[in-house]
Structure formats: C-alpha cells, structure tokens
Coordinates of C-alpha atoms and ligand atoms in Angstrom, one line a residue:
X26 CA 18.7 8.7 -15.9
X27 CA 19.0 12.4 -16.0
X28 CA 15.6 13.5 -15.5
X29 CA 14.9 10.5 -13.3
X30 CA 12.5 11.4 -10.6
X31 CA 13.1 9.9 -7.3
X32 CA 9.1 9.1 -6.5
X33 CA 7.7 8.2 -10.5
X34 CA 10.5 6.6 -11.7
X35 CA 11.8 4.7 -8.4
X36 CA 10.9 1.7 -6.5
X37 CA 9.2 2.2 -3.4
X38 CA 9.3 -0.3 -0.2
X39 CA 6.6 -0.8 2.4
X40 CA 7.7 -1.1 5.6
X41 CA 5.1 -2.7 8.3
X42 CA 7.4 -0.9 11.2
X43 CA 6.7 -3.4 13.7
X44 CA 7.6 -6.6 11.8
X45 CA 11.1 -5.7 10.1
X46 CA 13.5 -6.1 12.4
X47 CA 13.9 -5.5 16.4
X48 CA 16.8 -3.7 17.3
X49 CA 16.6 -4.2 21.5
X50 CA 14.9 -7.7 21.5
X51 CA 11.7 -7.0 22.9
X52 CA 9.9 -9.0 19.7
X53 CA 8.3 -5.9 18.3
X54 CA 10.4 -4.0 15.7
X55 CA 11.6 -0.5 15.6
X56 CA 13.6 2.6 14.3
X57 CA 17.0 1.6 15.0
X58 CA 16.4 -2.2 13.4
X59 CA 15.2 -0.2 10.2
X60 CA 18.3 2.0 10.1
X61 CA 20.3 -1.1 10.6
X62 CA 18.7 -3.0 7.4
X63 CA 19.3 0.0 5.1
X64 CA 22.7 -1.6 3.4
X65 CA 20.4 -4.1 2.2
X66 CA 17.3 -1.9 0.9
X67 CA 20.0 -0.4 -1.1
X68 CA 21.5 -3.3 -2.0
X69 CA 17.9 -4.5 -3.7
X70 CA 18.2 -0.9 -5.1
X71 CA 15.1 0.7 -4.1
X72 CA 14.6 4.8 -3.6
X73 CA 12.0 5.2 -1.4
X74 CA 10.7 3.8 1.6
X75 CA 7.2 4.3 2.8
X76 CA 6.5 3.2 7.1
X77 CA 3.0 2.3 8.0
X78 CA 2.5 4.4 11.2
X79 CA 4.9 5.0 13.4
X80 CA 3.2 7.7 16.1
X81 CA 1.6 6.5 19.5
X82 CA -1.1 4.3 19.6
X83 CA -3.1 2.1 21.8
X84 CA -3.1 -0.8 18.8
X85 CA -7.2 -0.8 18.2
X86 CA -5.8 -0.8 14.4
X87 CA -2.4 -1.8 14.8
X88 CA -0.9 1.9 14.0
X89 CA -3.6 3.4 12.5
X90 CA -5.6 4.8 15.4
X91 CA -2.9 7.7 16.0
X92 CA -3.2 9.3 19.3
X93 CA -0.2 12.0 17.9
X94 CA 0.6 12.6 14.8
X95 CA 4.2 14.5 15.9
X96 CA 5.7 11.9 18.3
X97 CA 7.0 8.8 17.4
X98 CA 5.3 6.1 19.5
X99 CA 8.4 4.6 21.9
X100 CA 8.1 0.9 20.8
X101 CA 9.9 2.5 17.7
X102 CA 12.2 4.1 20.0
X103 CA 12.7 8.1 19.9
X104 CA 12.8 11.3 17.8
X105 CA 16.2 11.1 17.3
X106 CA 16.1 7.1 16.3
X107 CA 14.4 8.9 13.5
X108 CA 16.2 11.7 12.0
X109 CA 18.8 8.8 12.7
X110 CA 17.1 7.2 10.3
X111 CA 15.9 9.8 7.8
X112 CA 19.6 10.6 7.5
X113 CA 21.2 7.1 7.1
X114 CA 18.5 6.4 4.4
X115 CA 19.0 10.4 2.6
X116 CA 22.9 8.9 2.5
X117 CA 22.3 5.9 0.4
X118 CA 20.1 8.0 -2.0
X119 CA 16.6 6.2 0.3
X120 CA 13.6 8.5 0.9
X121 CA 11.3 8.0 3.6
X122 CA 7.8 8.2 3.3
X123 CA 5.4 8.5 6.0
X124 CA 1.8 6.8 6.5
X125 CA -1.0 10.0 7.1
X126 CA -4.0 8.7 8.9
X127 CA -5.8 11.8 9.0
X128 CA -9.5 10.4 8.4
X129 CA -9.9 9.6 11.5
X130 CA -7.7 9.9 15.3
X131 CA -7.7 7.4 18.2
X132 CA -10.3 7.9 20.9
X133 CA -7.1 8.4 23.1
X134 CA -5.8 11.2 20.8
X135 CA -6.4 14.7 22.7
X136 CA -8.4 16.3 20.5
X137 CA -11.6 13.8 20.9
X138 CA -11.3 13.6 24.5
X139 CA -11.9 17.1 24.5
X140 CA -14.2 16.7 21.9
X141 CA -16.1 14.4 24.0
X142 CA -15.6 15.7 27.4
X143 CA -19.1 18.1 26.6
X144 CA -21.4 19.4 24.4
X145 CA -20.1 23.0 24.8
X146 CA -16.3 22.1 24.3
X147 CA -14.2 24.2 22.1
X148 CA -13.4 20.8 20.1
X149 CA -16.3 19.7 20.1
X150 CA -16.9 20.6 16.4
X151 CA -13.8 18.7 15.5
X152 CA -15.5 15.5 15.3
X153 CA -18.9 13.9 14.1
X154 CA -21.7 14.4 16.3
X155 CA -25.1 14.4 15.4
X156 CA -28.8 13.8 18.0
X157 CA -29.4 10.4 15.9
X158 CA -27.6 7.9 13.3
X159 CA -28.1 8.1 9.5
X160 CA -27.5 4.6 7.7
X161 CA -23.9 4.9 7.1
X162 CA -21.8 2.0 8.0
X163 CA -18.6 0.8 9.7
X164 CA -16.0 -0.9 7.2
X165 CA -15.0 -3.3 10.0
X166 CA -18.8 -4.1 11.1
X167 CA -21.8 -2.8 12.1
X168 CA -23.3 0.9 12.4
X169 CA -20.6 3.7 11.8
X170 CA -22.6 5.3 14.6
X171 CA -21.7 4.9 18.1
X172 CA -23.6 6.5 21.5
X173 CA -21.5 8.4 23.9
X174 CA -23.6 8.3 27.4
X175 CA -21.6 11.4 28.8
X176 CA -22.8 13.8 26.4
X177 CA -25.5 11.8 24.5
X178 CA -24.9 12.4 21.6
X179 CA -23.4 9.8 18.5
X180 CA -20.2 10.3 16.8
X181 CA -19.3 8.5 13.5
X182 CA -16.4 6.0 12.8
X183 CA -16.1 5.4 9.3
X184 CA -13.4 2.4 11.1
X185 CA -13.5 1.2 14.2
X186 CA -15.4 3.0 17.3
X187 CA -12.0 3.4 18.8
X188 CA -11.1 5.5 15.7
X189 CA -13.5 8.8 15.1
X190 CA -13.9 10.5 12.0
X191 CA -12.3 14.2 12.8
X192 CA -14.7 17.2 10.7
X193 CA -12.2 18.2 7.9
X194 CA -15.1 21.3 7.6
X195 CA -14.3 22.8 10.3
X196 CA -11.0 25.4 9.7
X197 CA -9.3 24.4 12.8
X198 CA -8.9 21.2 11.9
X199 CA -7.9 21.9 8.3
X200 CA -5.3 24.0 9.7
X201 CA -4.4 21.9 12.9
X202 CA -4.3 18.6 9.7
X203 CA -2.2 20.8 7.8
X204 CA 0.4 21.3 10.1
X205 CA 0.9 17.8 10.7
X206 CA 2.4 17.5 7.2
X207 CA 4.3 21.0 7.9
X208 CA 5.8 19.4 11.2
X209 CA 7.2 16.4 9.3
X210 CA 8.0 18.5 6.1
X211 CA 9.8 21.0 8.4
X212 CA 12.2 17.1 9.9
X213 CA 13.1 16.1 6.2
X214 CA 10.8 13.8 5.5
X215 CA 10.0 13.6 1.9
X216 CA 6.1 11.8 0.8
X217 CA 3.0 11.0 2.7
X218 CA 1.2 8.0 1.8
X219 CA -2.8 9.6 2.8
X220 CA -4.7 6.2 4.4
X221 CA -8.4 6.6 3.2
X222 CA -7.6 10.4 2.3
X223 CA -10.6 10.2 -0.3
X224 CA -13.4 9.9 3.0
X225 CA -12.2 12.7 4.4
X226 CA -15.1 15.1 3.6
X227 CA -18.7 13.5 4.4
X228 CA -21.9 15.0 3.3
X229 CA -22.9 18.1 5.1
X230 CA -26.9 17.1 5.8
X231 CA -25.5 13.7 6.6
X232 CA -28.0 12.3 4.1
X233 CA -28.2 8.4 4.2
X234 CA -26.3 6.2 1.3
X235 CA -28.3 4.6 -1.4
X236 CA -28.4 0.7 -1.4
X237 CA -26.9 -1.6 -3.2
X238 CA -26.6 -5.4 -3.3
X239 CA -23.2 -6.5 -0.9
X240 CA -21.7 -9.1 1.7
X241 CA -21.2 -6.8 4.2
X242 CA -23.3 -3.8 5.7
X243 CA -20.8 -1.4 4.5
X244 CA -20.7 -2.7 0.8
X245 CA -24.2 -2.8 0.4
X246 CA -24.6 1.0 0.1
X247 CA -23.7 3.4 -2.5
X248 CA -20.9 5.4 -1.1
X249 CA -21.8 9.0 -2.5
X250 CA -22.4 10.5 0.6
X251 CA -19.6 9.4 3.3
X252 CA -16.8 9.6 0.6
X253 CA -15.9 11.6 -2.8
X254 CA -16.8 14.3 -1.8
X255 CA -16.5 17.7 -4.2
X256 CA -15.4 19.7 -1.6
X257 CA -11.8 17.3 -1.6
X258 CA -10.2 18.6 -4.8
X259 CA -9.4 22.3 -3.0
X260 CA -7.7 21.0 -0.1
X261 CA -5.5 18.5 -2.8
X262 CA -5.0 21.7 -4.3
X263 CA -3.6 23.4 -1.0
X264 CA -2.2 20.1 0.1
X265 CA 0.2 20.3 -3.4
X266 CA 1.1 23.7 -2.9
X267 CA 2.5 22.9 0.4
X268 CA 4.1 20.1 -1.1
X269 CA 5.6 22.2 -3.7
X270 CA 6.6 24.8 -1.4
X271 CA 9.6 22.0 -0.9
X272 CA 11.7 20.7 -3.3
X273 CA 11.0 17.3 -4.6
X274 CA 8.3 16.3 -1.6
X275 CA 5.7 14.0 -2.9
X276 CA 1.9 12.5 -1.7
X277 CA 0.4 9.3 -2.9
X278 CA -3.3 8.6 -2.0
X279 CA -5.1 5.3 -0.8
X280 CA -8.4 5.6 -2.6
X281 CA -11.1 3.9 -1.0
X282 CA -14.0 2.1 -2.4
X283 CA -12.7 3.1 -6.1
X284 CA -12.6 3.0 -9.5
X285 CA -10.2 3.6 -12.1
X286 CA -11.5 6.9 -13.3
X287 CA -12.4 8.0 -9.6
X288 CA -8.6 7.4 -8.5
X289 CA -7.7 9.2 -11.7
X290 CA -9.4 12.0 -10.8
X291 CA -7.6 12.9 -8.1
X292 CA -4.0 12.6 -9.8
X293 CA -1.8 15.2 -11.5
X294 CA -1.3 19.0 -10.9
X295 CA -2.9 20.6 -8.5
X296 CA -3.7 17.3 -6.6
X297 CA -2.1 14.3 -5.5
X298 CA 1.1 13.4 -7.4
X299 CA -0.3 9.7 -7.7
X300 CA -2.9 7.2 -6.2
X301 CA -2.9 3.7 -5.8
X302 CA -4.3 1.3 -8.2
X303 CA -5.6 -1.9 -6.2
X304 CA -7.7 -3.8 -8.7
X305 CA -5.0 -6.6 -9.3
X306 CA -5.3 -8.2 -5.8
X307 CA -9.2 -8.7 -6.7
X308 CA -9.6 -8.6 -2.4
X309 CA -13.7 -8.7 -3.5
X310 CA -14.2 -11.7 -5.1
X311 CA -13.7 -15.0 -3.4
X312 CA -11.0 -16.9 -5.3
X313 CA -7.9 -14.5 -6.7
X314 CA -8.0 -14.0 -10.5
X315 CA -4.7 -14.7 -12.3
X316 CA -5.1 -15.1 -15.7
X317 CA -3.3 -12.9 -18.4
X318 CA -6.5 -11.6 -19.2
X319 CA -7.5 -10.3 -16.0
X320 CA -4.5 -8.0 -15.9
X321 CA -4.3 -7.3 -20.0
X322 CA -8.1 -5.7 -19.0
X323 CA -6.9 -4.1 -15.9
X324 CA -3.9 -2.3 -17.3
X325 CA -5.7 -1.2 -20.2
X326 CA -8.6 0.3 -17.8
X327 CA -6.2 1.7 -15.8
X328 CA -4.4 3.4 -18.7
X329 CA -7.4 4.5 -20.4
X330 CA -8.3 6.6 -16.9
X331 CA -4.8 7.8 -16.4
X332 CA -3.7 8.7 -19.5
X333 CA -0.6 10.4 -19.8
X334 CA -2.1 13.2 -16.6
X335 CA -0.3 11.0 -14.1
X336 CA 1.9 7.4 -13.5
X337 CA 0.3 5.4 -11.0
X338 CA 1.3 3.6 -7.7
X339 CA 1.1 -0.3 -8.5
X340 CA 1.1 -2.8 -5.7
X341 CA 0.6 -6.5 -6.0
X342 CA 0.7 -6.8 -1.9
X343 CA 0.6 -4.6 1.3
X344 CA -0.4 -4.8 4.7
X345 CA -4.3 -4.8 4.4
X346 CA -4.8 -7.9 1.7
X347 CA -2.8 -11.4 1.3
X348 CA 0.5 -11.5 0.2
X349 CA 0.8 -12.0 -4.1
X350 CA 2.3 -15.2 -3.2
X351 CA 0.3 -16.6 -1.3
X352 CA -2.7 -15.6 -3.9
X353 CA -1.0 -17.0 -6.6
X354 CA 1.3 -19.6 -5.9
X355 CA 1.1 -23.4 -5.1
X356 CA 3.1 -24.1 -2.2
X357 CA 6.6 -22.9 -2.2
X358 CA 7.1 -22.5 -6.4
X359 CA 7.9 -19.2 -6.9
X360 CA 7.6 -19.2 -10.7
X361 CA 3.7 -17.4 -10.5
X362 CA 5.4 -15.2 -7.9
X363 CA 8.6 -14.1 -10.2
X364 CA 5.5 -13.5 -12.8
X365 CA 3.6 -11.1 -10.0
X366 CA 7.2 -9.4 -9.8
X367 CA 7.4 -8.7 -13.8
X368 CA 4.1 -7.6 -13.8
X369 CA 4.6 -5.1 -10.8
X370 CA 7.8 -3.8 -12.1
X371 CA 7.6 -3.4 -16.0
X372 CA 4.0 -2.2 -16.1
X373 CA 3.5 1.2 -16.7
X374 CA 3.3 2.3 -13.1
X375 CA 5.7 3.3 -10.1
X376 CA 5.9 -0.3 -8.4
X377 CA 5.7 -0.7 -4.3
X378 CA 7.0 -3.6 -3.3
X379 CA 6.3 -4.9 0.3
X380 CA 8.6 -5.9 2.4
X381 CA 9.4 -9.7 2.2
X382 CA 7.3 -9.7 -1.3
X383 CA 11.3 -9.7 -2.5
X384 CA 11.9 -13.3 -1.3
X385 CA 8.2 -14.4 -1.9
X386 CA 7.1 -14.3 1.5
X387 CA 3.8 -16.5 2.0
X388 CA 1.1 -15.4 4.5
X389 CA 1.4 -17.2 8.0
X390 CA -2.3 -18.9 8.7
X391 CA -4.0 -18.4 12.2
X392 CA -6.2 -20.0 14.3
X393 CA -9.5 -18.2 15.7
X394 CA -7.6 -17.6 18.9
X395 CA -4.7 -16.3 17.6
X396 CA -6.3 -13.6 15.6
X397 CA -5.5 -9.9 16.3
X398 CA -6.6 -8.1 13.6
X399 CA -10.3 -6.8 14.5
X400 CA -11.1 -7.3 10.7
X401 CA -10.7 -10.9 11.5
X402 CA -12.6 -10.8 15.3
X403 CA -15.2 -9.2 13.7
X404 CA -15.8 -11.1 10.5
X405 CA -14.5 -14.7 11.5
X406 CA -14.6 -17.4 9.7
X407 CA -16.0 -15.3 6.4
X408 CA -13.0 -12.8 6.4
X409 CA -9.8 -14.0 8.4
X410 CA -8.2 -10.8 9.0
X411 CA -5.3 -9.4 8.0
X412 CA -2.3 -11.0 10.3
X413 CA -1.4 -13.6 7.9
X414 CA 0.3 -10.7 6.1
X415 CA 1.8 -9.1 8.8
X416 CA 4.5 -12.2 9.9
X417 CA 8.0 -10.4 10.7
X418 CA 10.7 -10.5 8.0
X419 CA 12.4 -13.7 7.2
X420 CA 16.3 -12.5 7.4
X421 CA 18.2 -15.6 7.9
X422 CA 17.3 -19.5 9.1
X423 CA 18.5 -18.4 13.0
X424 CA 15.7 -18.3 15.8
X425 CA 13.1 -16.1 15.3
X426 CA 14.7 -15.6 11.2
X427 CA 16.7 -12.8 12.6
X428 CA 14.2 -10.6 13.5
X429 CA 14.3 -10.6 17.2
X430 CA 16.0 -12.2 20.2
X431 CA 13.0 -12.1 21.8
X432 CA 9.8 -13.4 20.9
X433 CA 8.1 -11.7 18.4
X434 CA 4.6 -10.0 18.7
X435 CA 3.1 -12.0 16.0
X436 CA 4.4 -15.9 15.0
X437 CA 6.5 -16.2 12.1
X438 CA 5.9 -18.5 9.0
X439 CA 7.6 -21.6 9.4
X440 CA 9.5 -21.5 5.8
X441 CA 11.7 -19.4 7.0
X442 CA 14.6 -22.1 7.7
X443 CA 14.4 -22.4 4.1
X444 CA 13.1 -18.6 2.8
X445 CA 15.3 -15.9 4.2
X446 CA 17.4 -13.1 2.9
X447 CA 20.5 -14.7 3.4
X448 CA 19.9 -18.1 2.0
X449 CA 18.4 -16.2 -1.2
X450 CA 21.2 -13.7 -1.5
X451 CA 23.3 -16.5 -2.0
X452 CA 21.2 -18.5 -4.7
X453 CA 21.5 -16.7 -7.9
X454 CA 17.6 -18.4 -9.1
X455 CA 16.1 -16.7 -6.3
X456 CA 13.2 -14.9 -6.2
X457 CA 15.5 -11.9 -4.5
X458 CA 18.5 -12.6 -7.5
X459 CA 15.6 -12.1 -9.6
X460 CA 13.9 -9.3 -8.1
X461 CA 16.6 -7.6 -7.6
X462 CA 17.6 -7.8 -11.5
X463 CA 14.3 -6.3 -12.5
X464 CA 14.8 -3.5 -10.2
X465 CA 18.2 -2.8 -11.7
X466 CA 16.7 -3.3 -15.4
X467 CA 14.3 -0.8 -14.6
X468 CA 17.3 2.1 -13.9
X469 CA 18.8 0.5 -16.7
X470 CA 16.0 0.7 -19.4
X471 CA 13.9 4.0 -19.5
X472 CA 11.2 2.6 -21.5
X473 CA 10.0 0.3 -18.4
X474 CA 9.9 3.5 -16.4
X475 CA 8.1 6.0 -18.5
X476 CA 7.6 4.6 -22.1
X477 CA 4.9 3.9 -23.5
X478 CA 3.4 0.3 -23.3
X479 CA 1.7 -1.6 -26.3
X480 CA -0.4 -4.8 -25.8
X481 CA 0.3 -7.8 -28.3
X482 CA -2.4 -9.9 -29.3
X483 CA -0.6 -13.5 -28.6
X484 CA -2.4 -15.9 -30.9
X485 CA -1.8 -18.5 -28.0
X486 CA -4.2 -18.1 -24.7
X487 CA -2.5 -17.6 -21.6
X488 CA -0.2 -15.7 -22.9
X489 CA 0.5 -11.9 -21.8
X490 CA 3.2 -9.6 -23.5
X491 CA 3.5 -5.8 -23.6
X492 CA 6.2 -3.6 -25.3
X493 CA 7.5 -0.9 -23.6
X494 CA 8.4 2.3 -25.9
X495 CA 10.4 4.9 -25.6
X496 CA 12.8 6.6 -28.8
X497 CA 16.2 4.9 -26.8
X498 CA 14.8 1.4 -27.6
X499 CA 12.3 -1.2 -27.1
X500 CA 11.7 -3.6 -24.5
X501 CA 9.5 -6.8 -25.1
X502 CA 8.2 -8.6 -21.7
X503 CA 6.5 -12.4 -22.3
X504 CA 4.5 -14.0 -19.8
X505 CA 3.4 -17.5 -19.8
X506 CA 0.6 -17.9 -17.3
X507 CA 0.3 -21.9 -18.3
X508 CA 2.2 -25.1 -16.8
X509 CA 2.2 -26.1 -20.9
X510 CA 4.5 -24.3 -23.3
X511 CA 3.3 -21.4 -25.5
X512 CA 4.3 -19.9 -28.6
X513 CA 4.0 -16.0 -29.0
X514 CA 5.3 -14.5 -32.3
X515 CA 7.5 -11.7 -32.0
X516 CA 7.5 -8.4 -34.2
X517 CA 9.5 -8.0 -36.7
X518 CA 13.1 -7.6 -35.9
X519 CA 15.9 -9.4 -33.3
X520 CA 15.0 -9.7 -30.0
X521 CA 18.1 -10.0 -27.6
X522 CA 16.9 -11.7 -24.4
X523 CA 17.4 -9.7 -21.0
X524 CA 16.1 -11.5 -18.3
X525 CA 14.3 -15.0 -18.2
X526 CA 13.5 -17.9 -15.9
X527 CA 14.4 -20.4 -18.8
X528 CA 17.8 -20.7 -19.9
X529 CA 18.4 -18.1 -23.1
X530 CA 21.1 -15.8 -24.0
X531 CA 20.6 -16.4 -28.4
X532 CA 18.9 -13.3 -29.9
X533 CA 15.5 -14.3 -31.2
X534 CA 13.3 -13.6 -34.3
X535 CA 9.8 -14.0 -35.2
X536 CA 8.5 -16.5 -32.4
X537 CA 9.5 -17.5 -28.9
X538 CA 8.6 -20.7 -27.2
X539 CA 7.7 -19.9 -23.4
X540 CA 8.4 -22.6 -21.1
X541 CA 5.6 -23.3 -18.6
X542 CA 5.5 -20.1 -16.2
X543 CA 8.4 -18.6 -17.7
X544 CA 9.0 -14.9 -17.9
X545 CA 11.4 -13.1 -20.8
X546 CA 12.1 -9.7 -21.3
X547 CA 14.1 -9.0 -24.4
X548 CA 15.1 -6.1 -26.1
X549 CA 15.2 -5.3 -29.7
X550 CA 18.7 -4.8 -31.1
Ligands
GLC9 C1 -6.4 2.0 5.6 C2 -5.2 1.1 6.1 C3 -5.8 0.0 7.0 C4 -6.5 0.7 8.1 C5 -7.6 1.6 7.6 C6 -8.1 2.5 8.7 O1 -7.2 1.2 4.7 O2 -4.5 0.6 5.0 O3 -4.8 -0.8 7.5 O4 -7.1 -0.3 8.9 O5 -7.1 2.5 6.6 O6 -7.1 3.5 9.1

C-alpha cells in the first residue's frame, strides 16, 4: 500500500445529495445528514466521495442547472455545513469530490440574465447566440435552439432550454470557469467530476451535424460539430496544471456520446486524470446485456484504448441510468448483483459505487404522474426518466427507512422493511458483508488494483474469469453467469479460495465447479 493513490487505487462513492439522508426532516437531504453517515462510508471502506451538485438551483435538472457555482444551495444547508463536512470526511482518510457542471448554467444563473438582458450587454458573448438555428439538437428533446423575444435572437441548450450552453471561446469565461475550480481548490476540496465536460467547445461557424440513423432527434446526427472539439485538449492541459498546482487534487470526466478510444483520448498527463467508461450499462439498446461475453469484449476494448496511459473510472450504476440491480436481477436475488459488484471492483479500473448499489438497491417504478425527471416528461412512455434511480437510501426498516422524519421529496422503494443497512450489516451473506469484503480485498491485494489482468478462455460458455497480475501474487476471479453449474479449469498450480458465494475454504487445483451464479476469487499459493 505504499504507493497507494487515494483517487486510482481507491473506491469512490456517489452521493445523489438530496436522497442520503435528511438531517432537519424536511424530506430532502443535506450536508449535515452526509457528515452524520460518514462512520459508515468508512466502515464499507471507501476513500473518496463524489456529491452530484450541491450549489443553488431552481431543479429544471435536479442540480444540474447551477445558478452559482460558489454557494452551496440552502436545502443542503450552509458554507460551514460544508467545510464541516470536508473536514469530518479528510479525518477518516474520505475525499470529497465535487460535480462541475460547467457546459452549461441555469437561466437564473447571473451571467445569462445579463447575457440576455440585450444585444449590446457586456455578457452577452458569454453564451450562444446566433440570427437563426443550425440543426443541432437537444438531448432531452427537440431543437437545441430556443427564441428569446426580448432580444430576438436564439441561444443554444445542448440540455434543457432552462440550461444554456456558456461560450468556453470567449476568455472571460475561460477565466471566470477557471476560477470556479480555484474557489473550491482554495476550501480543500480534492476532485471534480466534469458533467458533459467533452461538449464544452462547439464549432466556431456553427456548421450543422451530419445524419445518422437514431431514436431520438439528438442521436440521429453525427456529433462532430457540437462536441470533441480540438480546441478541448489545451484547456485539459491548463485544467491539469491547476490541478497539479495542488498536491494530490484530481478530475475525472463524464464523456458524452463516446467511444472507448475517444474517452481515452482525453486521459493521462497533461489531461484529465481519468474518464468514465459507461459501455457496461448498454443504456442504448432496449433490453440490458449480461452475458460474460458482453463484458469479456468490453474490458478488452476498453483496455486496448487505455493501455497502460491511464486507469479508468468504472461504474455499473449512477444517477442518470437504472440501478445494476434492477438491470440484472430477478426480483430480490442478489446473486447477478454480487456478480455486478466483482465485476466493478476486480476489473482493471478505479470502481464508483453508488450509493445504495452496496445493499442492492432496486429502482422504485413511477407512474406518468409521478414523474419528475424532464427526461421522463419529455419522452414518456418510450423513456421513463431517471427517478426510479433516484429513491432515498434505505438505512434501516423505520418510517421513511431512516432517511427523513418528514416526507421525503421522492417515494421510497417499498423493500426497504426488508433491504436496509442495518438489517444487512447484521447478515454476514449480505450483499453489504459481501461488498464490503471486496472493497477490503482490494487494499488487501495489489494486483486487483493495478496488476495486470489476463482473460481465460473457459472451455464452458457463460463462464467469465480474469487473472489479476502483479510480481506479489496472483489473483484468479470466476464468474458463473448461468443458473446450471460450470466447470472452468484452473492454471497450473494451487488455488486458495478468497471470497465466494458457495461454501469453499479447500485449496483447489486444475478445475473448479461453479455453482449457479456463483462468484470465486482465489489466489495462487
Ligand atoms: C450529465 C448529468 C445528467 C444531467 C446532464 C446535464 O449527463 O449526469 O444528470 O442531466 O449532464 O447537465
């Protein structure tokens, strides 16, 4: 552990602010009820923690239509309720990463009301404006364009029309952009998640996308012109050297629209210190893919583009998509879920886990009324939105789960009598026990943090097993994907097992049987 590096080697946690835990009972959660659950974070063993936005905002996008970037919004209580927090977590060895929505502001944010207040403004440059719309689109629906009668003119919202697209061209906003970071850097805050970071820079002669065949408006076009743009890698580049000027400060992007290589490309020195890989949660097709196949082919893809230049942020789950669970599970059997876990934390990756994936939280399911998220408004009954994985934190089987005397701002799932915290902590086969185990395997075992990882060729299907490598020793991880048993044959040696959801504690030689869904790690002794 000498060399280990809090954000690569560690475990991050996603924190939706807002559904963890409510501290004065008015059903919305905040600062203070974070700072309170921080025994437990460190209890599971994680080192960082990364808060969806937390700054004022009138809710268009649940958080991510900032109207300040340097003020905590008061539902989450106050300045100090922060440093409060930043503190408590620095004590128990916990980072705190914050969630950068600089793409785009909130209408109510005061640079585009001045923007938008006249032609001749001194901010008026700080947004999008142009005489008439190109063809780009809005990812939640429609035209990207909108009209604004006052000055009659259209801006562009890559998001909703409540969230404008700031100019990252213009040097006053670079600079103002930049000093957002500085601000928080300047409080002790130690990463930045970037939201959508890689649509920052759009085309300068606002040429129209290419088409291409899609569902939506916004995937049938070619995104070459109103994301990936060249002119990105320099401001990475002064983005990392204010990073650096820091010790230990860190950034991980949210690529949008990607690919491997394309999030590659915009890892490693001089850049970001990591990007998210999303191609697991398949949130394009239809029907979610779980097959040992589908991630054998991702992984190796993913390797292939990252090589050894940078480790990348895995996630199986987060506020945007459904919960791994409830892609991959039947009902409440958590034995495909405790698979999702292995996969997320022995892959060669820095894992993010989101919060309640620990104890398997399932999505809640809405009905067309209750539906908040404009995703969901907007899309109905194609695309449901993205509440269901947004349900406050199942702590214990008490009204509400623990999360709030009051009642909370979006319904909980109604397994929580049964799935919470405390009933899990207590139950040693639980899919927190379990978690919890691979998180403390990870510190234990260097080779699931940075070794290298080999894929076997299992001569049974539905099989998936990796080794990781490093020169301290080997670790072997088995995954049966089937309800039938499989056989996978070992390499040569004695295999001592670590972990498993089947009973085991012999050493093993030349072939394992896998119980239906079972998961092994061993090591070779
Ligand atoms: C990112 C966020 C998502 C948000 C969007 C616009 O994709 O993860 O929640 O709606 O950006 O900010």
């Amino acid at each position: 552990m000498g060399d280990f590096l809090w954000w690569r080697d560690g475990v991050i946690y996603q924190i939706y602010p807002r559904s963890f835990a409510d501290s004065n009972g008015d059903g919305f959660g905040d600062l203070p009820g974070i700072t309170s659950k921080l025994d437990y974070l460190a209890f599971l063993g994680i080192d960082g923690l990364w808060l969806s936005p937390i700054h004022p905002s009138p809710d268009k996008d649940f958080g991510y239509d900032v109207a300040d970037h340097t003020a905590i919004d008061p539902r989450y209580g106050t300045m100090e309720d922060f440093d409060k927090l930043v503190a408590e977590a620095h004590k128990r060895g916990i980072r705190v990463i914050l969630d950068m929505v600089l793409n785009h502001t909130s209408d109510q944010h005061p640079w585009f009301r001045e923007s938008r207040s006249s032609r001749d403004n001194p901010k008026r440059d700080w947004y999008l404006w142009r005489e008439k719309p190109n063809n780009w689109a809005s990812v939640f629906g429609g035209s990207g364009w909108d009209y604004d009668e006052k000055t009659g003119r259209y801006y562009f919202h890559m998001f909703l029309k409540e969230q404008p697209d700031v100019n990252w061209r213009n040097p006053e906003v670079r600079k103002a952009q930049l000093n957002v970071f500085r601000f928080w850097l300047e409080r002790g805050v130690d990463g930045f998640r970037l939201d959508v970071f890689n649509a920052y820079f759009k085309h300068p002669g606002f040429e129209d996308n290419p088409s291409k065949f899609g569902l939506r408006r916004f995937d049938q076009q070619v995104h070459v012109n109103d994301m990936d743009r060249p002119e990105m890698m320099p401001l990475l580049g002064e983005l990392r050297s204010l990073l650096d000027s820091y010790p230990e400060r860190y950034s991980v992007g949210e690529p949008f629209v990607s690919t491997p290589e394309k999030t590659a490309s915009y890892a490693g020195a001089q850049k970001l210190h990591t990007a998210f890989f999303f191609f697991f949660d398949n949130t394009t097709g239809l029907i979610p893919k779980w097959n040992a196949d589908h991630f054998r082919r991702q992984m190796l893809d993913l390797g292939k583009a990252a090589g050894n230049v940078y480790l990348p942020a895995l996630a199986m789950s987060n506020h945007d998509i459904p919960r791994s669970a409830s892609r991959y599970c039947r009902g409440e059997d958590d034995a495909d879920a405790k698979i999702a876990m292995t996969l997320l934390m022995t892959m060669r990756g820095t894992p993010f886990i989101y919060y309640g994936e620990e104890i398997g939280m399932r999505d809640i399911s809405l009905s067309r009324k209750e539906i908040m998220d404009p995703v969901g408004r907007y899309y109905w009954p194609i695309i449901k939105g993205r509440d269901g994985c947004r349900s406050p934190m199942q702590w214990d089987d008490s009204p509400n789960a623990g999360f709030s005397k009051g009642k909370p701002w979006l319904k909980l799932h109604p397994n929580y009598t049964a799935r919470n915290v405390l009933a899990q902590e207590k139950d040693t086969d639980s899919m927190l026990s379990f978690t919890r185990r691979l998180i403390a395997l990870r510190k234990e075992y260097g080779a699931l943090r940075d070794g290298g990882i080999l894929f076997l060729e299992p001569s049974q299907k539905d099989v998936l097993a990796y080794l990781r490598l490093s020169p301290q020793g080997t670790i072997l991880v088995g995954l049966n994907f089937s309800s039938r048993a499989r056989k996978l044959d070992l390499p040569p040696g004695d295999w001592q097992p670590l972990l498993s959801t089947s009973a085991r504690d012999e050493k093993i030689s030349d072939i394992i049987k896998l119980a239906p869904h079972e998961v092994c790690l061993m090591k070779s002794s």
